[in-house]
Each structure stands twice: as C-alpha cells, then as structure tokens.
Amino acid sequence: MSQGAFDVIDEGRSTSVAAAIEGSRVLLDARALETALGWKLEPQGLCRGDVCVPVAGHPGVVRDGSVDLAGFADLLQRPLALDLDERAASVGASARERGAVLTGGIAPDFTLPDVSGREWTLSGFRGKKVLLIAYASW
Amino acid sequence: VWQALYEELGASGFLPVTVALDKSAEDARPFIAKAAPTHPSLIDTEHRVAHLYGMINVPTVVFIDESGRVVRPNAMEYGTDMFKQFHGRESAPFLAAIRDWVLHQRSDVPPEEVARRVVPPTQDEELARAEFALAWHLHKRGRVDAAERHFVRAGELSPNDWTIRRGSMPIRGKNPMGPEFFELFREWEANGKPSYETLAAQRNR
C-alpha cells in the first residue's frame, strides 16, 4: 500500500488530496473525498446537498471509512480516467445525466475569463438573447 | 462579423458571447485583437463549455433565450463564407436566422424540435472528456509522455470529437493544419461526415 498525494480532477478543477493506493484501488478518506469531489460520507450513504446515494448494496465502495474512487465513480455512473503511476484521476460526467440536462433545455451555466482576466458568468446575461459561439485558433 | 452583428442588433437585446477553446489566452489573442469585440469574448482553456454543452467541433453555436433556455442547440454555423469550400455551408441563412430570432422572436428550430436536435452523449464520449482533462492536467505538470497516452485514449474513445482530436494537436506539438489533421479529415469523410444533425438523428430514433 502506498500513501501520498493524489490529484483529482472534477468539473475542470484539480485538487491534490491524500490517498492510499492498494493494488489498483485508490482510497480516499471522508475528508479527501469531500475536498476533491464535494461528496460527504454519511451514515445513509454518499451525500451532496440534498442528494444521498445509499452505499449499502454496493460492497467495495466504502471500506474502513475510506471510499474507493472507482467504486464511487461506478456508483454515480460517472466515468473515471485514472493513471495510477502518475497518481492522478479525472472523474467525468454521467452520460445519462448530461443527456438529461441537454434535453431538458436549460443552458448549463459557466464562468470564464476574458483575455484581460475579467470573469463573466453566463447567467449574468439573463434578459438578453445570447448567441454562444465556441471557436478556436485550430 | 459577431461585433458587427452586435452593433446592429445589440439594442434589440442581442448579445454574442464568444468562447475560445484554445490551450492558452495567447493562442486566441490575435483573433480577439483583430475582432476588437465589445461583447464578452471568453477563453476556455479547459474546454468547460465543450464539456457542458456536449460540443464536438468548432465553430459550434447555440441560441440561449432571455430566460436561459436553449432554443437552438449545438450546430456548426459560420458567420462568413471564408471556409465554405471546406464545409460547404453558407452563412447567409444562418445570419438571417439570427435576425429573425432577435427581431421577430422566431427561431428556425421549432420548440418541439429542440430536444430532438440534442445529441445525447455516450458514456465513452464522457470518458473521453475525462481522459482529455487528465491528459491536459498531466501535460501542464510536465508529464508529457503520460499525457500523450491519455490524449490518444481520449481520441480513440470519442472519434467524432474534434475538440479533443484536433484541439489537442497544438498542446501535443502537432500542427492542426498538418498531416495529422488531413488524416482526421479523411477519416471523417470516410465515416459519412458525422455532424450534430446526423448524430442526433441516429441517437434520437
């Protein structure tokens, strides 16, 4: 077992937390889980805001107070890109949830900077007809 | 063209918001300097907008109404005919659709059609976005070889996604107008030129 820093990427944000690697398993304690992914380990399961997902029927997600990262991703149907050698992982979005959001028709909100570093948030443009144009130099 | 349209229609409540899916603000800066926009012109080095909106290529445009609802989902549209010889799509009907939307509250996509125009992502495509995020993270930390493996994996998982396959080329020291791009272009042609329209039609049957 190797203990040490591990980078978790979630929704464009990277957080370095303490993790234990056991074979191919990455184990985060409750604090690391909350710091990196915003989910709390509670008696009733994994919780975020008002949402709780029971872990009782899912052996392997929680063990000795630690959460297995792959089990966590699996439980939430979120894809996991993992590099054990580099001690880094990225937890993606559930395709089902993303599809539901897109079909639901509410424009996902985001905050991004302009070239001068000033930050703008899409929902700040309510009341306008926004033409969103994604482009690139490539 | 977006700045000119903003000057024409801004008083009618129209706001273009451009988002550069580039690896750095520096890559986008010359384009922005030339356009001299007074509308928001944003930089998205992490491809957040591509991920959130399920975008797979550029330019991708979305109409968002006053209440924050998408009334015309992802589509590749052009403000000029500069590259028409490559994509074959005229700008005039799109510019007319914008004016019609802003001035007459009419979208060229009827409300009942909107959800059917959405391309629901597959789990592999979402895994590809996670692989891209991991690759880009490793690359920024100087772990170039490890990053390359994840960029390759991302492209394999989501072959239709040019924001990953072409968008990663400048990061990986490949020319996005060079041989790798022409290979990608040929593959895309051989696969029947998948687009938002064809993918939505296949997946929403």
mmCIF file of C-alpha atoms in Angstrom, chain B residues 3-201:
data_model
loop_
_atom_site.group_PDB
_atom_site.id
_atom_site.type_symbol
_atom_site.label_atom_id
_atom_site.label_comp_id
_atom_site.label_asym_id
_atom_site.label_seq_id
_atom_site.Cartn_x
_atom_site.Cartn_y
_atom_site.Cartn_z
ATOM 1 C CA GLN B 3 -19.070 42.507 -33.451
ATOM 2 C CA ALA B 4 -20.860 43.992 -36.485
ATOM 3 C CA LEU B 5 -23.966 41.970 -35.646
ATOM 4 C CA TYR B 6 -23.771 43.130 -32.042
ATOM 5 C CA GLU B 7 -23.628 46.748 -33.203
ATOM 6 C CA GLU B 8 -26.625 46.106 -35.461
ATOM 7 C CA LEU B 9 -28.783 44.112 -33.009
ATOM 8 C CA GLY B 10 -27.425 44.861 -29.530
ATOM 9 C CA ALA B 11 -30.103 47.489 -28.877
ATOM 10 C CA SER B 12 -32.701 44.776 -29.597
ATOM 11 C CA GLY B 13 -31.346 42.618 -26.765
ATOM 12 C CA PHE B 14 -28.839 40.549 -28.746
ATOM 13 C CA LEU B 15 -25.548 39.537 -27.122
ATOM 14 C CA PRO B 16 -22.879 37.433 -28.823
ATOM 15 C CA VAL B 17 -20.637 35.566 -26.370
ATOM 16 C CA THR B 18 -17.597 34.024 -27.988
ATOM 17 C CA VAL B 19 -15.631 31.251 -26.278
ATOM 18 C CA ALA B 20 -12.156 30.273 -27.489
ATOM 19 C CA LEU B 21 -11.415 26.570 -26.944
ATOM 20 C CA ASP B 22 -7.689 27.207 -27.040
ATOM 21 C CA LYS B 23 -4.837 25.961 -24.883
ATOM 22 C CA SER B 24 -3.974 29.488 -23.780
ATOM 23 C CA ALA B 25 -5.238 33.050 -23.990
ATOM 24 C CA GLU B 26 -2.167 33.770 -26.126
ATOM 25 C CA ASP B 27 -3.411 31.466 -28.902
ATOM 26 C CA ALA B 28 -6.713 33.333 -29.078
ATOM 27 C CA ARG B 29 -5.349 36.831 -28.520
ATOM 28 C CA PRO B 30 -4.573 37.685 -32.183
ATOM 29 C CA PHE B 31 -8.111 36.701 -33.244
ATOM 30 C CA ILE B 32 -9.620 38.758 -30.451
ATOM 31 C CA ALA B 33 -7.370 41.749 -31.151
ATOM 32 C CA LYS B 34 -8.462 41.698 -34.794
ATOM 33 C CA ALA B 35 -12.182 41.430 -33.966
ATOM 34 C CA ALA B 36 -11.905 44.107 -31.222
ATOM 35 C CA PRO B 37 -15.120 42.894 -29.583
ATOM 36 C CA THR B 38 -17.125 44.964 -27.128
ATOM 37 C CA HIS B 39 -19.256 41.874 -26.371
ATOM 38 C CA PRO B 40 -17.928 39.199 -23.969
ATOM 39 C CA SER B 41 -15.077 37.286 -25.563
ATOM 40 C CA LEU B 42 -14.030 34.440 -23.291
ATOM 41 C CA ILE B 43 -11.141 31.980 -23.025
ATOM 42 C CA ASP B 44 -11.830 28.338 -22.166
ATOM 43 C CA THR B 45 -8.512 26.513 -21.873
ATOM 44 C CA GLU B 46 -10.140 23.547 -20.048
ATOM 45 C CA HIS B 47 -12.927 23.100 -22.646
ATOM 46 C CA ARG B 48 -15.551 23.602 -19.950
ATOM 47 C CA VAL B 49 -18.136 24.857 -22.428
ATOM 48 C CA ALA B 50 -17.424 21.990 -24.822
ATOM 49 C CA HIS B 51 -17.951 19.522 -21.967
ATOM 50 C CA LEU B 52 -21.067 21.183 -20.524
ATOM 51 C CA TYR B 53 -22.758 21.575 -23.908
ATOM 52 C CA GLY B 54 -21.521 18.340 -25.479
ATOM 53 C CA MET B 55 -19.688 20.153 -28.260
ATOM 54 C CA ILE B 56 -17.547 18.106 -30.633
ATOM 55 C CA ASN B 57 -16.226 20.672 -33.086
ATOM 56 C CA VAL B 58 -15.864 24.369 -33.798
ATOM 57 C CA PRO B 59 -17.450 26.635 -34.625
ATOM 58 C CA THR B 60 -20.453 25.483 -32.615
ATOM 59 C CA VAL B 61 -23.231 27.957 -31.963
ATOM 60 C CA VAL B 62 -26.162 27.881 -29.524
ATOM 61 C CA PHE B 63 -29.136 30.245 -29.152
ATOM 62 C CA ILE B 64 -29.975 30.936 -25.493
ATOM 63 C CA ASP B 65 -33.118 32.967 -24.790
ATOM 64 C CA GLU B 66 -33.760 35.672 -22.182
ATOM 65 C CA SER B 67 -34.730 33.110 -19.525
ATOM 66 C CA GLY B 68 -31.597 30.986 -20.018
ATOM 67 C CA ARG B 69 -33.174 28.265 -22.142
ATOM 68 C CA VAL B 70 -31.508 26.742 -25.175
ATOM 69 C CA VAL B 71 -33.822 27.402 -28.102
ATOM 70 C CA ARG B 72 -31.419 26.248 -30.822
ATOM 71 C CA PRO B 73 -28.973 23.535 -29.735
ATOM 72 C CA ASN B 74 -25.424 22.855 -30.917
ATOM 73 C CA ALA B 75 -24.908 23.330 -34.633
ATOM 74 C CA MET B 76 -21.910 24.196 -36.753
ATOM 75 C CA GLU B 77 -22.642 27.530 -38.354
ATOM 76 C CA TYR B 78 -20.485 30.221 -39.879
ATOM 77 C CA GLY B 79 -20.644 33.990 -39.815
ATOM 78 C CA THR B 80 -18.762 34.318 -43.122
ATOM 79 C CA ASP B 81 -18.189 32.223 -46.251
ATOM 80 C CA MET B 82 -14.398 32.248 -45.860
ATOM 81 C CA PHE B 83 -14.048 28.458 -45.436
ATOM 82 C CA LYS B 84 -17.123 27.446 -47.406
ATOM 83 C CA GLN B 85 -15.036 25.378 -49.821
ATOM 84 C CA PHE B 86 -14.224 23.001 -46.926
ATOM 85 C CA HIS B 87 -17.558 22.707 -45.131
ATOM 86 C CA GLY B 88 -19.989 23.724 -47.860
ATOM 87 C CA ARG B 89 -22.298 25.668 -45.559
ATOM 88 C CA GLU B 90 -23.493 29.173 -46.387
ATOM 89 C CA SER B 91 -23.503 31.897 -43.774
ATOM 90 C CA ALA B 92 -26.448 33.877 -45.185
ATOM 91 C CA PRO B 93 -29.283 31.595 -43.970
ATOM 92 C CA PHE B 94 -27.729 31.498 -40.508
ATOM 93 C CA LEU B 95 -27.346 35.276 -40.307
ATOM 94 C CA ALA B 96 -30.970 35.583 -41.422
ATOM 95 C CA ALA B 97 -31.979 33.108 -38.683
ATOM 96 C CA ILE B 98 -30.237 35.256 -36.056
ATOM 97 C CA ARG B 99 -32.014 38.418 -37.235
ATOM 98 C CA ASP B 100 -35.345 36.614 -37.328
ATOM 99 C CA TRP B 101 -34.824 35.335 -33.794
ATOM 100 C CA VAL B 102 -33.765 38.686 -32.364
ATOM 101 C CA LEU B 103 -36.189 40.951 -34.222
ATOM 102 C CA HIS B 104 -39.240 38.674 -34.663
ATOM 103 C CA GLN B 105 -38.852 36.149 -31.784
ATOM 104 C CA ARG B 106 -38.854 33.309 -34.331
ATOM 105 C CA SER B 107 -36.312 30.529 -34.111
ATOM 106 C CA ASP B 108 -35.696 28.456 -37.231
ATOM 107 C CA VAL B 109 -35.824 25.407 -34.924
ATOM 108 C CA PRO B 110 -39.429 24.954 -33.730
ATOM 109 C CA PRO B 111 -39.790 24.398 -29.943
ATOM 110 C CA GLU B 112 -40.987 20.802 -30.369
ATOM 111 C CA GLU B 113 -37.895 20.087 -32.465
ATOM 112 C CA VAL B 114 -35.315 21.397 -29.958
ATOM 113 C CA ALA B 115 -34.880 18.258 -27.813
ATOM 114 C CA ARG B 116 -34.602 16.089 -30.927
ATOM 115 C CA ARG B 117 -31.695 18.215 -32.165
ATOM 116 C CA VAL B 118 -29.717 17.437 -29.000
ATOM 117 C CA VAL B 119 -27.004 14.786 -29.331
ATOM 118 C CA PRO B 120 -27.194 12.680 -26.140
ATOM 119 C CA PRO B 121 -23.623 11.763 -25.237
ATOM 120 C CA THR B 122 -22.438 8.173 -24.809
ATOM 121 C CA GLN B 123 -20.569 7.001 -21.711
ATOM 122 C CA ASP B 124 -17.455 6.526 -23.899
ATOM 123 C CA GLU B 125 -17.672 10.145 -25.038
ATOM 124 C CA GLU B 126 -17.910 11.302 -21.431
ATOM 125 C CA LEU B 127 -14.983 9.054 -20.502
ATOM 126 C CA ALA B 128 -13.082 10.665 -23.387
ATOM 127 C CA ARG B 129 -13.730 14.104 -21.874
ATOM 128 C CA ALA B 130 -12.405 12.825 -18.520
ATOM 129 C CA GLU B 131 -9.341 11.381 -20.298
ATOM 130 C CA PHE B 132 -8.803 14.734 -22.030
ATOM 131 C CA ALA B 133 -8.984 16.581 -18.710
ATOM 132 C CA LEU B 134 -6.492 14.129 -17.168
ATOM 133 C CA ALA B 135 -4.151 14.402 -20.159
ATOM 134 C CA TRP B 136 -4.201 18.206 -20.117
ATOM 135 C CA HIS B 137 -3.595 18.209 -16.343
ATOM 136 C CA LEU B 138 -0.578 15.894 -16.714
ATOM 137 C CA HIS B 139 0.755 17.891 -19.642
ATOM 138 C CA LYS B 140 0.651 21.109 -17.632
ATOM 139 C CA ARG B 141 2.684 19.362 -14.934
ATOM 140 C CA GLY B 142 5.365 18.434 -17.445
ATOM 141 C CA ARG B 143 4.293 14.770 -17.619
ATOM 142 C CA VAL B 144 4.243 14.916 -21.389
ATOM 143 C CA ASP B 145 4.580 11.190 -22.170
ATOM 144 C CA ALA B 146 1.885 10.171 -19.694
ATOM 145 C CA ALA B 147 -0.317 12.978 -21.021
ATOM 146 C CA GLU B 148 0.136 11.734 -24.588
ATOM 147 C CA ARG B 149 -1.218 8.290 -23.670
ATOM 148 C CA HIS B 150 -4.385 9.861 -22.288
ATOM 149 C CA PHE B 151 -4.816 12.234 -25.244
ATOM 150 C CA VAL B 152 -4.593 9.213 -27.558
ATOM 151 C CA ARG B 153 -7.066 7.263 -25.428
ATOM 152 C CA ALA B 154 -9.486 10.208 -25.423
ATOM 153 C CA GLY B 155 -9.401 10.365 -29.224
ATOM 154 C CA GLU B 156 -9.978 6.619 -29.528
ATOM 155 C CA LEU B 157 -12.982 6.758 -27.199
ATOM 156 C CA SER B 158 -14.616 9.691 -28.989
ATOM 157 C CA PRO B 159 -13.570 9.570 -32.638
ATOM 158 C CA ASN B 160 -16.088 12.241 -33.721
ATOM 159 C CA ASP B 161 -14.822 14.810 -31.239
ATOM 160 C CA TRP B 162 -12.557 17.318 -32.958
ATOM 161 C CA THR B 163 -12.308 19.474 -29.819
ATOM 162 C CA ILE B 164 -10.329 16.526 -28.443
ATOM 163 C CA ARG B 165 -8.592 15.179 -31.545
ATOM 164 C CA ARG B 166 -7.762 18.421 -33.323
ATOM 165 C CA GLY B 167 -7.968 20.670 -30.269
ATOM 166 C CA SER B 168 -5.216 18.657 -28.545
ATOM 167 C CA MET B 169 -2.831 18.936 -31.508
ATOM 168 C CA PRO B 170 -1.383 22.344 -30.554
ATOM 169 C CA ILE B 171 -0.843 21.073 -26.990
ATOM 170 C CA ARG B 172 0.923 17.955 -28.266
ATOM 171 C CA GLY B 173 3.209 19.823 -30.667
ATOM 172 C CA LYS B 174 1.262 18.682 -33.739
ATOM 173 C CA ASN B 175 0.203 21.049 -36.486
ATOM 174 C CA PRO B 176 -3.639 21.338 -36.505
ATOM 175 C CA MET B 177 -3.394 22.180 -40.222
ATOM 176 C CA GLY B 178 -0.797 19.455 -40.899
ATOM 177 C CA PRO B 179 -0.736 15.742 -41.868
ATOM 178 C CA GLU B 180 -2.490 14.577 -38.673
ATOM 179 C CA PHE B 181 -5.336 16.923 -39.437
ATOM 180 C CA PHE B 182 -5.674 15.722 -43.034
ATOM 181 C CA GLU B 183 -5.772 12.156 -41.779
ATOM 182 C CA LEU B 184 -8.543 13.120 -39.362
ATOM 183 C CA PHE B 185 -10.398 14.913 -42.149
ATOM 184 C CA ARG B 186 -10.189 11.870 -44.465
ATOM 185 C CA GLU B 187 -11.421 9.603 -41.680
ATOM 186 C CA TRP B 188 -14.337 11.963 -41.038
ATOM 187 C CA GLU B 189 -15.251 11.935 -44.750
ATOM 188 C CA ALA B 190 -14.981 8.135 -44.905
ATOM 189 C CA ASN B 191 -17.345 7.865 -41.911
ATOM 190 C CA GLY B 192 -20.024 9.837 -43.741
ATOM 191 C CA LYS B 193 -19.137 13.251 -42.252
ATOM 192 C CA PRO B 194 -20.799 12.824 -38.850
ATOM 193 C CA SER B 195 -22.304 16.076 -37.565
ATOM 194 C CA TYR B 196 -24.635 17.171 -34.771
ATOM 195 C CA GLU B 197 -27.537 16.652 -37.202
ATOM 196 C CA THR B 198 -26.601 13.111 -38.250
ATOM 197 C CA LEU B 199 -25.648 12.037 -34.710
ATOM 198 C CA ALA B 200 -28.875 13.445 -33.253
ATOM 199 C CA ALA B 201 -30.899 11.648 -35.934
#
